[in-house]
PDB file of C-alpha atoms in Angstrom:
ATOM      1  CA  ASP A   1      85.323 -21.428  -0.930  1.00  0.00           C
ATOM      2  CA  ALA A   2      83.011 -18.334  -1.367  1.00  0.00           C
ATOM      3  CA  PHE A   3      80.039 -20.337  -2.312  1.00  0.00           C
ATOM      4  CA  CYS A   4      80.571 -22.211   0.796  1.00  0.00           C
ATOM      5  CA  ARG A   5      80.661 -19.064   2.887  1.00  0.00           C
ATOM      6  CA  VAL A   6      77.560 -17.872   1.285  1.00  0.00           C
ATOM      7  CA  SER A   7      75.805 -21.036   1.960  1.00  0.00           C
ATOM      8  CA  ARG A   8      76.633 -20.609   5.714  1.00  0.00           C
ATOM      9  CA  GLY A   9      74.841 -17.239   5.671  1.00  0.00           C
ATOM     10  CA  LYS A  10      77.158 -14.789   4.387  1.00  0.00           C
ATOM     11  CA  SER A  11      77.017 -12.302   1.570  1.00  0.00           C
ATOM     12  CA  GLU A  12      79.766 -11.353  -0.859  1.00  0.00           C
ATOM     13  CA  ALA A  13      80.503  -9.692  -3.974  1.00  0.00           C
ATOM     14  CA  PHE A  14      83.031 -10.615  -6.773  1.00  0.00           C
ATOM     15  CA  PHE A  15      84.053  -8.563  -9.733  1.00  0.00           C
ATOM     16  CA  ILE A  16      85.088 -10.333 -12.522  1.00  0.00           C
ATOM     17  CA  GLY A  17      86.934  -8.045 -15.305  1.00  0.00           C
ATOM     18  CA  GLY A  18      88.133  -9.015 -18.817  1.00  0.00           C
ATOM     19  CA  PHE A  19      87.571  -8.259 -22.473  1.00  0.00           C
ATOM     20  CA  SER A  20      84.477  -9.021 -24.318  1.00  0.00           C
ATOM     21  CA  GLY A  21      84.287 -12.700 -24.941  1.00  0.00           C
ATOM     22  CA  SER A  22      86.728 -13.636 -22.622  1.00  0.00           C
ATOM     23  CA  GLY A  23      84.432 -16.030 -20.961  1.00  0.00           C
ATOM     24  CA  LYS A  24      83.116 -13.901 -17.775  1.00  0.00           C
ATOM     25  CA  SER A  25      79.533 -14.784 -18.271  1.00  0.00           C
ATOM     26  CA  MET A  26      80.462 -18.557 -18.959  1.00  0.00           C
ATOM     27  CA  LEU A  27      82.242 -18.598 -15.443  1.00  0.00           C
ATOM     28  CA  VAL A  28      79.298 -17.318 -13.754  1.00  0.00           C
ATOM     29  CA  ASN A  29      76.796 -19.499 -15.616  1.00  0.00           C
ATOM     30  CA  SER A  30      79.035 -22.633 -14.532  1.00  0.00           C
ATOM     31  CA  LEU A  31      77.878 -21.882 -10.750  1.00  0.00           C
ATOM     32  CA  ARG A  32      74.205 -21.833 -11.720  1.00  0.00           C
ATOM     33  CA  ASP A  33      73.752 -25.572 -11.208  1.00  0.00           C
ATOM     34  CA  ARG A  34      75.532 -25.514  -8.068  1.00  0.00           C
ATOM     35  CA  VAL A  35      73.349 -22.776  -6.607  1.00  0.00           C
ATOM     36  CA  LYS A  36      70.024 -24.609  -7.965  1.00  0.00           C
ATOM     37  CA  CYS A  37      71.279 -27.807  -6.481  1.00  0.00           C
ATOM     38  CA  VAL A  38      71.240 -26.279  -2.985  1.00  0.00           C
ATOM     39  CA  GLY A  39      67.876 -24.669  -3.463  1.00  0.00           C
ATOM     40  CA  GLY A  40      69.285 -21.199  -4.491  1.00  0.00           C
ATOM     41  CA  TYR A  41      68.100 -18.675  -7.084  1.00  0.00           C
ATOM     42  CA  THR A  42      70.193 -17.302  -9.706  1.00  0.00           C
ATOM     43  CA  ILE A  43      69.181 -13.988 -11.348  1.00  0.00           C
ATOM     44  CA  LYS A  44      70.689 -11.895 -14.090  1.00  0.00           C
ATOM     45  CA  HIS A  45      70.533  -8.658 -14.958  1.00  0.00           C
ATOM     46  CA  LYS A  46      72.496  -6.683 -17.816  1.00  0.00           C
ATOM     47  CA  PHE A  47      72.827  -2.845 -17.347  1.00  0.00           C
ATOM     48  CA  ASP A  48      73.023  -0.654 -20.397  1.00  0.00           C
ATOM     49  CA  PRO A  49      73.817   3.221 -21.026  1.00  0.00           C
ATOM     50  CA  MET A  50      69.945   3.649 -20.859  1.00  0.00           C
ATOM     51  CA  SER A  51      69.698   2.295 -17.372  1.00  0.00           C
ATOM     52  CA  GLN A  52      71.010   5.492 -15.933  1.00  0.00           C
ATOM     53  CA  GLU A  53      68.010   7.348 -17.053  1.00  0.00           C
ATOM     54  CA  LYS A  54      65.754   5.137 -14.819  1.00  0.00           C
ATOM     55  CA  PRO A  55      67.440   4.801 -11.281  1.00  0.00           C
ATOM     56  CA  LEU A  56      67.145   1.669  -9.747  1.00  0.00           C
ATOM     57  CA  SER A  57      65.199   0.072 -12.545  1.00  0.00           C
ATOM     58  CA  GLY A  58      67.806  -2.698 -13.158  1.00  0.00           C
ATOM     59  CA  VAL A  59      68.132  -3.769  -9.537  1.00  0.00           C
ATOM     60  CA  ILE A  60      64.301  -3.879  -9.090  1.00  0.00           C
ATOM     61  CA  SER A  61      63.769  -5.914 -12.366  1.00  0.00           C
ATOM     62  CA  ALA A  62      66.380  -8.467 -10.940  1.00  0.00           C
ATOM     63  CA  PHE A  63      64.865  -8.879  -7.783  1.00  0.00           C
ATOM     64  CA  ASN A  64      61.218  -9.079  -9.423  1.00  0.00           C
ATOM     65  CA  GLN A  65      62.570 -12.147 -11.266  1.00  0.00           C
ATOM     66  CA  ILE A  66      62.995 -14.110  -7.868  1.00  0.00           C
ATOM     67  CA  CYS A  67      59.287 -14.180  -7.354  1.00  0.00           C
ATOM     68  CA  LEU A  68      58.722 -16.290 -10.408  1.00  0.00           C
ATOM     69  CA  MET A  69      61.455 -18.464  -9.415  1.00  0.00           C
ATOM     70  CA  ILE A  70      60.020 -19.043  -5.704  1.00  0.00           C
ATOM     71  CA  LYS A  71      56.484 -19.768  -7.220  1.00  0.00           C
ATOM     72  CA  GLY A  72      57.995 -23.096  -8.938  1.00  0.00           C
ATOM     73  CA  ARG A  73      59.844 -24.248  -5.776  1.00  0.00           C
ATOM     74  CA  ALA A  74      59.291 -22.817  -2.227  1.00  0.00           C
ATOM     75  CA  ARG A  75      56.093 -20.889  -2.600  1.00  0.00           C
ATOM     76  CA  PRO A  76      54.317 -21.797   0.627  1.00  0.00           C
ATOM     77  CA  VAL A  77      56.977 -21.249   2.944  1.00  0.00           C
ATOM     78  CA  ILE A  78      58.304 -17.994   1.453  1.00  0.00           C
ATOM     79  CA  ALA A  79      54.762 -16.683   1.038  1.00  0.00           C
ATOM     80  CA  LYS A  80      54.283 -17.219   4.504  1.00  0.00           C
ATOM     81  CA  LYS A  81      57.360 -15.544   5.831  1.00  0.00           C
ATOM     82  CA  LEU A  82      56.644 -12.499   3.348  1.00  0.00           C
ATOM     83  CA  GLY A  83      53.282 -12.162   4.860  1.00  0.00           C
ATOM     84  CA  GLU A  84      54.588 -12.042   8.293  1.00  0.00           C
ATOM     85  CA  GLU A  85      57.510  -9.598   7.347  1.00  0.00           C
ATOM     86  CA  PHE A  86      55.449  -7.342   5.416  1.00  0.00           C
ATOM     87  CA  GLY A  87      51.889  -7.458   6.992  1.00  0.00           C
ATOM     88  CA  VAL A  88      50.102  -4.360   6.091  1.00  0.00           C
ATOM     89  CA  ASP A  89      53.029  -3.085   3.970  1.00  0.00           C
ATOM     90  CA  PHE A  90      52.598  -5.857   1.383  1.00  0.00           C
ATOM     91  CA  SER A  91      51.206  -3.505  -1.105  1.00  0.00           C
ATOM     92  CA  LEU A  92      54.094  -1.484  -0.927  1.00  0.00           C
ATOM     93  CA  LEU A  93      56.330  -4.570  -1.816  1.00  0.00           C
ATOM     94  CA  MET A  94      53.862  -5.520  -4.554  1.00  0.00           C
ATOM     95  CA  ARG A  95      54.246  -1.891  -5.903  1.00  0.00           C
ATOM     96  CA  LEU A  96      57.834  -2.330  -5.959  1.00  0.00           C
ATOM     97  CA  LEU A  97      57.927  -6.068  -7.202  1.00  0.00           C
ATOM     98  CA  PRO A  98      54.779  -6.677  -9.044  1.00  0.00           C
ATOM     99  CA  ASN A  99      55.464 -10.555  -9.489  1.00  0.00           C
ATOM    100  CA  VAL A 100      55.243 -11.041  -5.825  1.00  0.00           C
ATOM    101  CA  SER A 101      51.598 -11.104  -6.290  1.00  0.00           C
ATOM    102  CA  VAL A 102      52.012 -14.721  -7.574  1.00  0.00           C
ATOM    103  CA  LEU A 103      53.337 -15.676  -4.313  1.00  0.00           C
ATOM    104  CA  LEU A 104      50.382 -14.158  -2.036  1.00  0.00           C
ATOM    105  CA  PRO A 105      47.296 -13.760  -4.371  1.00  0.00           C
ATOM    106  CA  GLU A 106      45.156 -13.370  -1.476  1.00  0.00           C
ATOM    107  CA  HIS A 107      46.806 -10.183  -0.490  1.00  0.00           C
ATOM    108  CA  VAL A 108      46.552  -8.858  -4.111  1.00  0.00           C
ATOM    109  CA  ARG A 109      44.537  -5.482  -4.095  1.00  0.00           C
ATOM    110  CA  PRO A 110      44.021  -3.192  -7.063  1.00  0.00           C
ATOM    111  CA  VAL A 111      47.127  -0.986  -7.210  1.00  0.00           C
ATOM    112  CA  ILE A 112      47.632   2.317  -8.836  1.00  0.00           C
ATOM    113  CA  ASN A 113      50.040   1.771 -11.786  1.00  0.00           C
ATOM    114  CA  VAL A 114      52.905   4.081 -11.068  1.00  0.00           C
ATOM    115  CA  ASP A 115      56.536   3.587 -11.680  1.00  0.00           C
ATOM    116  CA  ALA A 116      57.933   2.121  -8.568  1.00  0.00           C
ATOM    117  CA  GLY A 117      61.196   4.199  -8.649  1.00  0.00           C
ATOM    118  CA  GLU A 118      59.251   7.372  -9.063  1.00  0.00           C
ATOM    119  CA  ALA A 119      56.680   6.627  -6.437  1.00  0.00           C
ATOM    120  CA  MET A 120      59.142   5.757  -3.715  1.00  0.00           C
ATOM    121  CA  ASN A 121      62.081   7.397  -2.569  1.00  0.00           C
ATOM    122  CA  ALA A 122      65.548   5.629  -2.925  1.00  0.00           C
ATOM    123  CA  ARG A 123      65.744   5.053   0.991  1.00  0.00           C
ATOM    124  CA  SER A 124      62.356   3.343   0.937  1.00  0.00           C
ATOM    125  CA  VAL A 125      63.055   1.189  -1.988  1.00  0.00           C
ATOM    126  CA  CYS A 126      66.263   0.137  -0.332  1.00  0.00           C
ATOM    127  CA  PHE A 127      64.737  -0.926   2.834  1.00  0.00           C
ATOM    128  CA  THR A 128      61.819  -2.767   1.055  1.00  0.00           C
ATOM    129  CA  LEU A 129      64.377  -4.794  -1.050  1.00  0.00           C
ATOM    130  CA  LEU A 130      66.277  -5.353   2.074  1.00  0.00           C
ATOM    131  CA  ARG A 131      63.578  -6.802   3.865  1.00  0.00           C
ATOM    132  CA  PHE A 132      62.512  -8.933   0.797  1.00  0.00           C
ATOM    133  CA  VAL A 133      65.909 -10.188   0.300  1.00  0.00           C
ATOM    134  CA  ARG A 134      66.262 -11.077   3.943  1.00  0.00           C
ATOM    135  CA  VAL A 135      62.994 -13.427   3.621  1.00  0.00           C
ATOM    136  CA  VAL A 136      63.997 -14.986   0.380  1.00  0.00           C
ATOM    137  CA  SER A 137      67.620 -15.575   0.809  1.00  0.00           C
ATOM    138  CA  SER A 138      69.041 -18.168   3.460  1.00  0.00           C
ATOM    139  CA  PRO A 139      71.887 -20.634   3.813  1.00  0.00           C
ATOM    140  CA  SER A 140      69.563 -23.051   2.247  1.00  0.00           C
ATOM    141  CA  HIS A 141      68.251 -20.729  -0.441  1.00  0.00           C
ATOM    142  CA  PRO A 142      71.271 -18.462  -1.284  1.00  0.00           C
ATOM    143  CA  VAL A 143      70.739 -15.798  -4.026  1.00  0.00           C
ATOM    144  CA  MET A 144      73.336 -15.279  -6.653  1.00  0.00           C
ATOM    145  CA  LEU A 145      72.649 -11.979  -8.560  1.00  0.00           C
ATOM    146  CA  PHE A 146      74.896 -11.576 -11.787  1.00  0.00           C
ATOM    147  CA  LEU A 147      75.212  -7.962 -12.712  1.00  0.00           C
ATOM    148  CA  ASP A 148      76.625  -7.680 -15.957  1.00  0.00           C
ATOM    149  CA  ASP A 149      78.134  -4.234 -17.323  1.00  0.00           C
ATOM    150  CA  ILE A 150      77.615  -2.759 -13.799  1.00  0.00           C
ATOM    151  CA  GLN A 151      79.564   0.227 -15.314  1.00  0.00           C
ATOM    152  CA  TRP A 152      76.358   1.474 -16.631  1.00  0.00           C
ATOM    153  CA  ALA A 153      74.500   1.125 -13.221  1.00  0.00           C
ATOM    154  CA  ASP A 154      73.390   4.426 -11.450  1.00  0.00           C
ATOM    155  CA  SER A 155      74.924   5.306  -8.121  1.00  0.00           C
ATOM    156  CA  THR A 156      71.507   4.740  -6.487  1.00  0.00           C
ATOM    157  CA  ALA A 157      71.378   1.134  -7.719  1.00  0.00           C
ATOM    158  CA  LEU A 158      75.125   0.734  -6.388  1.00  0.00           C
ATOM    159  CA  ASP A 159      74.045   2.005  -2.920  1.00  0.00           C
ATOM    160  CA  VAL A 160      71.211  -0.672  -2.759  1.00  0.00           C
ATOM    161  CA  ILE A 161      73.502  -3.348  -3.683  1.00  0.00           C
ATOM    162  CA  HIS A 162      76.065  -2.180  -1.242  1.00  0.00           C
ATOM    163  CA  THR A 163      73.411  -1.990   1.537  1.00  0.00           C
ATOM    164  CA  ILE A 164      72.248  -5.419   0.817  1.00  0.00           C
ATOM    165  CA  LEU A 165      75.858  -6.943   0.741  1.00  0.00           C
ATOM    166  CA  SER A 166      76.341  -5.036   4.148  1.00  0.00           C
ATOM    167  CA  ASP A 167      73.469  -6.415   5.787  1.00  0.00           C
ATOM    168  CA  THR A 168      74.352  -8.428   8.907  1.00  0.00           C
ATOM    169  CA  MET A 169      70.767  -9.430   9.549  1.00  0.00           C
ATOM    170  CA  GLY A 170      70.505 -12.449   7.559  1.00  0.00           C
ATOM    171  CA  SER A 171      70.732 -12.301   3.935  1.00  0.00           C
ATOM    172  CA  SER A 172      72.871 -14.842   1.948  1.00  0.00           C
ATOM    173  CA  CYS A 173      73.678 -13.268  -1.381  1.00  0.00           C
ATOM    174  CA  MET A 174      76.638 -13.608  -4.137  1.00  0.00           C
ATOM    175  CA  PHE A 175      76.987 -10.620  -6.490  1.00  0.00           C
ATOM    176  CA  PHE A 176      78.795 -11.056  -9.585  1.00  0.00           C
TER     177      PHE A 176
END
């Protein structure tokens, strides 16, 4: 039921609890084929205690993976939409998600190598990721993000996830 709602343009979050080895990851992985079958993207990130030392690094890393998946499937369409959405701000997106350069190589300019989480404040990171998710996710291309061991996520990362899930402007995401 939830997958159908997300495929109609909603965003949802699910929290799966259980002991280590109880099959939580296997349950989520069983949805991967279904998500891919409808043209969606499944990304995973496993938080660890060290994640808290670099706020947002886990969330940024997870969304950076989508760019490589898009390159293999819907590059021209998504690349055009990203160019339209970000325009002159594309370098900002590229600083945050370096893999986006594979989608719009003509927009690639030399970028000063600065850690994205330190170079941008949390609000700017959140807004940039939200704009990115609005472009890459849709009912025909839902995004399933599996965040394992979320208890190790920093509060800023949780705020970003909450913002994306609460978006009413058109992202189609499932978070586990």
